[in-house]
PDB file of C-alpha atoms and ligand atoms in Angstrom:
ATOM      1  CA  MET K   1       0.693-122.811 -41.686  1.00 55.00           C
ATOM      2  CA  HIS K   2      -0.933-120.559 -39.112  1.00 86.00           C
ATOM      3  CA  GLU K   3       0.870-117.637 -40.723  1.00 93.00           C
ATOM      4  CA  LEU K   4      -1.909-117.564 -43.333  1.00 95.00           C
ATOM      5  CA  ALA K   5      -4.628-116.767 -40.789  1.00 95.00           C
ATOM      6  CA  ILE K   6      -2.296-114.379 -38.973  1.00 95.00           C
ATOM      7  CA  THR K   7      -1.477-112.496 -42.137  1.00 97.00           C
ATOM      8  CA  GLU K   8      -5.154-112.216 -43.012  1.00 97.00           C
ATOM      9  CA  SER K   9      -5.840-110.579 -39.667  1.00 96.00           C
ATOM     10  CA  VAL K  10      -2.836-108.254 -40.028  1.00 97.00           C
ATOM     11  CA  ILE K  11      -4.170-106.961 -43.332  1.00 97.00           C
ATOM     12  CA  LYS K  12      -7.667-106.607 -41.880  1.00 97.00           C
ATOM     13  CA  VAL K  13      -6.379-104.599 -38.920  1.00 97.00           C
ATOM     14  CA  ALA K  14      -4.106-102.427 -41.049  1.00 97.00           C
ATOM     15  CA  VAL K  15      -6.695-101.684 -43.723  1.00 97.00           C
ATOM     16  CA  GLY K  16      -9.275-100.893 -41.051  1.00 96.00           C
ATOM     17  CA  ALA K  17      -6.894 -98.508 -39.300  1.00 95.00           C
ATOM     18  CA  ALA K  18      -5.841 -96.858 -42.546  1.00 96.00           C
ATOM     19  CA  ALA K  19      -9.426 -95.705 -43.143  1.00 94.00           C
ATOM     20  CA  GLY K  20      -9.179 -95.569 -46.901  1.00 95.00           C
ATOM     21  CA  ARG K  21      -5.623 -94.332 -47.136  1.00 95.00           C
ATOM     22  CA  ARG K  22      -2.888 -96.293 -48.863  1.00 96.00           C
ATOM     23  CA  ILE K  23      -0.561 -98.177 -46.509  1.00 97.00           C
ATOM     24  CA  HIS K  24       3.196 -97.787 -46.930  1.00 97.00           C
ATOM     25  CA  ALA K  25       4.460 -99.932 -44.088  1.00 97.00           C
ATOM     26  CA  ILE K  26       3.197-102.170 -41.315  1.00 98.00           C
ATOM     27  CA  HIS K  27       5.147-102.641 -38.107  1.00 98.00           C
ATOM     28  CA  LEU K  28       4.614-105.988 -36.415  1.00 97.00           C
ATOM     29  CA  ALA K  29       5.688-107.156 -32.994  1.00 96.00           C
ATOM     30  CA  ILE K  30       6.335-110.880 -32.675  1.00 95.00           C
ATOM     31  CA  GLY K  31       7.283-112.732 -29.511  1.00 94.00           C
ATOM     32  CA  VAL K  32      10.394-114.892 -29.822  1.00 93.00           C
ATOM     33  CA  LEU K  33       8.431-117.972 -28.703  1.00 91.00           C
ATOM     34  CA  SER K  34       5.514-117.510 -31.055  1.00 91.00           C
ATOM     35  CA  SER K  35       7.095-119.647 -33.830  1.00 87.00           C
ATOM     36  CA  ILE K  36       5.887-117.252 -36.488  1.00 92.00           C
ATOM     37  CA  VAL K  37       8.239-117.173 -39.451  1.00 92.00           C
ATOM     38  CA  ASP K  38       8.818-113.710 -40.895  1.00 93.00           C
ATOM     39  CA  ASP K  39       9.302-115.008 -44.412  1.00 95.00           C
ATOM     40  CA  SER K  40       6.008-116.894 -44.328  1.00 95.00           C
ATOM     41  CA  VAL K  41       4.121-113.807 -43.198  1.00 97.00           C
ATOM     42  CA  GLN K  42       5.788-111.806 -45.949  1.00 96.00           C
ATOM     43  CA  PHE K  43       4.949-114.518 -48.487  1.00 96.00           C
ATOM     44  CA  TYR K  44       1.253-114.582 -47.606  1.00 97.00           C
ATOM     45  CA  PHE K  45       1.179-110.825 -47.277  1.00 98.00           C
ATOM     46  CA  ASP K  46       2.358-110.332 -50.849  1.00 97.00           C
ATOM     47  CA  ILE K  47      -0.450-112.590 -52.103  1.00 97.00           C
ATOM     48  CA  LEU K  48      -3.278-111.499 -49.813  1.00 97.00           C
ATOM     49  CA  SER K  49      -2.656-107.755 -49.925  1.00 97.00           C
ATOM     50  CA  ARG K  50      -2.565-107.601 -53.705  1.00 96.00           C
ATOM     51  CA  ASP K  51      -6.018-106.087 -54.145  1.00 94.00           C
ATOM     52  CA  SER K  52      -6.092-104.084 -50.940  1.00 96.00           C
ATOM     53  CA  LEU K  53      -4.863-100.707 -49.707  1.00 96.00           C
ATOM     54  CA  ALA K  54      -1.924-102.555 -48.185  1.00 97.00           C
ATOM     55  CA  ALA K  55      -0.602-103.713 -51.552  1.00 97.00           C
ATOM     56  CA  GLY K  56       3.134-103.118 -51.814  1.00 95.00           C
ATOM     57  CA  ALA K  57       3.493-102.124 -48.166  1.00 97.00           C
ATOM     58  CA  THR K  58       6.711-103.002 -46.395  1.00 97.00           C
ATOM     59  CA  LEU K  59       6.533-105.289 -43.373  1.00 97.00           C
ATOM     60  CA  HIS K  60       8.767-104.570 -40.391  1.00 97.00           C
ATOM     61  CA  PHE K  61       9.228-107.204 -37.738  1.00 97.00           C
ATOM     62  CA  ARG K  62      10.255-106.521 -34.170  1.00 96.00           C
ATOM     63  CA  ARG K  63      11.075-109.458 -31.911  1.00 94.00           C
ATOM     64  CA  ILE K  64       9.809-109.295 -28.369  1.00 93.00           C
ATOM     65  CA  PRO K  65      11.886-111.299 -25.896  1.00 93.00           C
ATOM     66  CA  ALA K  66      10.424-113.677 -23.345  1.00 94.00           C
ATOM     67  CA  SER K  67      11.452-113.754 -19.730  1.00 94.00           C
ATOM     68  CA  ALA K  68      11.961-116.581 -17.289  1.00 94.00           C
ATOM     69  CA  GLN K  69      11.742-116.358 -13.536  1.00 95.00           C
ATOM     70  CA  CYS K  70      13.086-119.085 -11.320  1.00 97.00           C
ATOM     71  CA  GLN K  71      10.504-120.210  -8.765  1.00 97.00           C
ATOM     72  CA  THR K  72      13.248-121.461  -6.476  1.00 97.00           C
ATOM     73  CA  CYS K  73      15.728-118.577  -6.211  1.00 98.00           C
ATOM     74  CA  GLY K  74      13.872-115.758  -7.935  1.00 97.00           C
ATOM     75  CA  HIS K  75      16.523-115.256 -10.602  1.00 97.00           C
ATOM     76  CA  GLN K  76      15.014-113.503 -13.608  1.00 95.00           C
ATOM     77  CA  CYS K  77      16.394-113.338 -17.090  1.00 92.00           C
ATOM     78  CA  SER K  78      15.443-112.568 -20.637  1.00 92.00           C
ATOM     79  CA  ILE K  79      15.426-115.640 -22.862  1.00 89.00           C
ATOM     80  CA  GLU K  80      15.317-116.624 -26.468  1.00 86.00           C
ATOM     81  CA  PRO K  81      14.800-120.050 -27.958  1.00 86.00           C
ATOM     82  CA  PRO K  82      15.997-122.636 -27.239  1.00 86.00           C
ATOM     83  CA  LEU K  83      14.584-122.340 -23.751  1.00 84.00           C
ATOM     84  CA  PRO K  84      16.981-122.965 -20.911  1.00 85.00           C
ATOM     85  CA  PRO K  85      16.230-126.339 -19.286  1.00 88.00           C
ATOM     86  CA  ALA K  86      17.075-125.024 -15.834  1.00 93.00           C
ATOM     87  CA  CYS K  87      17.802-121.852 -13.905  1.00 94.00           C
ATOM     88  CA  PRO K  88      21.289-120.564 -14.810  1.00 91.00           C
ATOM     89  CA  ALA K  89      21.757-119.374 -11.227  1.00 95.00           C
ATOM     90  CA  CYS K  90      20.695-122.381  -9.144  1.00 97.00           C
ATOM     91  CA  ALA K  91      19.916-125.148 -11.696  1.00 96.00           C
ATOM     92  CA  SER K  92      16.327-125.500 -10.523  1.00 97.00           C
ATOM     93  CA  VAL K  93      13.931-126.620 -13.265  1.00 95.00           C
ATOM     94  CA  ALA K  94      11.057-124.649 -11.754  1.00 96.00           C
ATOM     95  CA  LEU K  95      11.116-121.860 -14.299  1.00 94.00           C
ATOM     96  CA  ARG K  96       8.136-119.716 -15.081  1.00 94.00           C
ATOM     97  CA  ILE K  97       8.177-118.413 -18.635  1.00 92.00           C
ATOM     98  CA  SER K  98       6.274-115.261 -19.460  1.00 92.00           C
ATOM     99  CA  GLY K  99       5.908-113.187 -22.578  1.00 92.00           C
ATOM    100  CA  GLY K 100       7.392-114.074 -25.924  1.00 93.00           C
ATOM    101  CA  MET K 101       4.105-115.297 -27.399  1.00 91.00           C
ATOM    102  CA  GLU K 102       2.665-111.990 -28.457  1.00 92.00           C
ATOM    103  CA  PHE K 103       1.831-111.020 -31.961  1.00 94.00           C
ATOM    104  CA  HIS K 104       0.261-107.739 -32.891  1.00 94.00           C
ATOM    105  CA  VAL K 105       0.299-104.825 -35.278  1.00 97.00           C
ATOM    106  CA  GLU K 106       2.307-102.084 -33.555  1.00 97.00           C
ATOM    107  CA  SER K 107       1.725 -99.318 -36.033  1.00 97.00           C
ATOM    108  CA  ILE K 108       1.149 -98.595 -39.676  1.00 97.00           C
ATOM    109  CA  ASP K 109       2.498 -95.900 -41.956  1.00 97.00           C
ATOM    110  CA  VAL K 110      -0.093 -94.472 -44.322  1.00 96.00           C
ATOM    111  CA  GLU K 111       0.104 -91.904 -47.046  1.00 91.00           C
ATOM    112  CA  ASP K 112      -0.335 -88.318 -45.939  1.00 80.00           C
ATOM    113  CA  ASP K 113      -3.824 -86.887 -45.985  1.00 63.00           C
ATOM    114  CA  VAL K 114      -2.550 -83.841 -47.790  1.00 53.00           C
ATOM    115  CA  GLY K 115      -0.165 -84.654 -50.608  1.00 50.00           C
ATOM    116  CA  SER K 116       3.383 -83.700 -49.757  1.00 47.00           C
TER     117      SER K 116
HETATM  118 ZN1  LIG Q 201      17.170-120.330  -9.607  1.00 65.81          ZN
END
């Protein structure tokens, strides 16, 4: 249940960045290998944000792909789970996986300073 701690930090970051303004939406970037479940984040968000400026904000999730580079032939490709067991080009198992583990708040939408 690491989504709980993650969601807490998302709200903290968003509320801090909003500087007192009400938050309409939060855009999150999640690596495909990070094993974070969107629904769980949304679930905790609804509970934890209740008494904050982020209450009722919409969460948007963007998946960031991971990439694998073969250490044998240099073949590089973008991957999504399940991870390939071997290089699709030469069948070597010496794959280096990078990216796909990130999780961060990309941007937030807040109410306008001047009412519109
Ligand atoms: Zn290869």
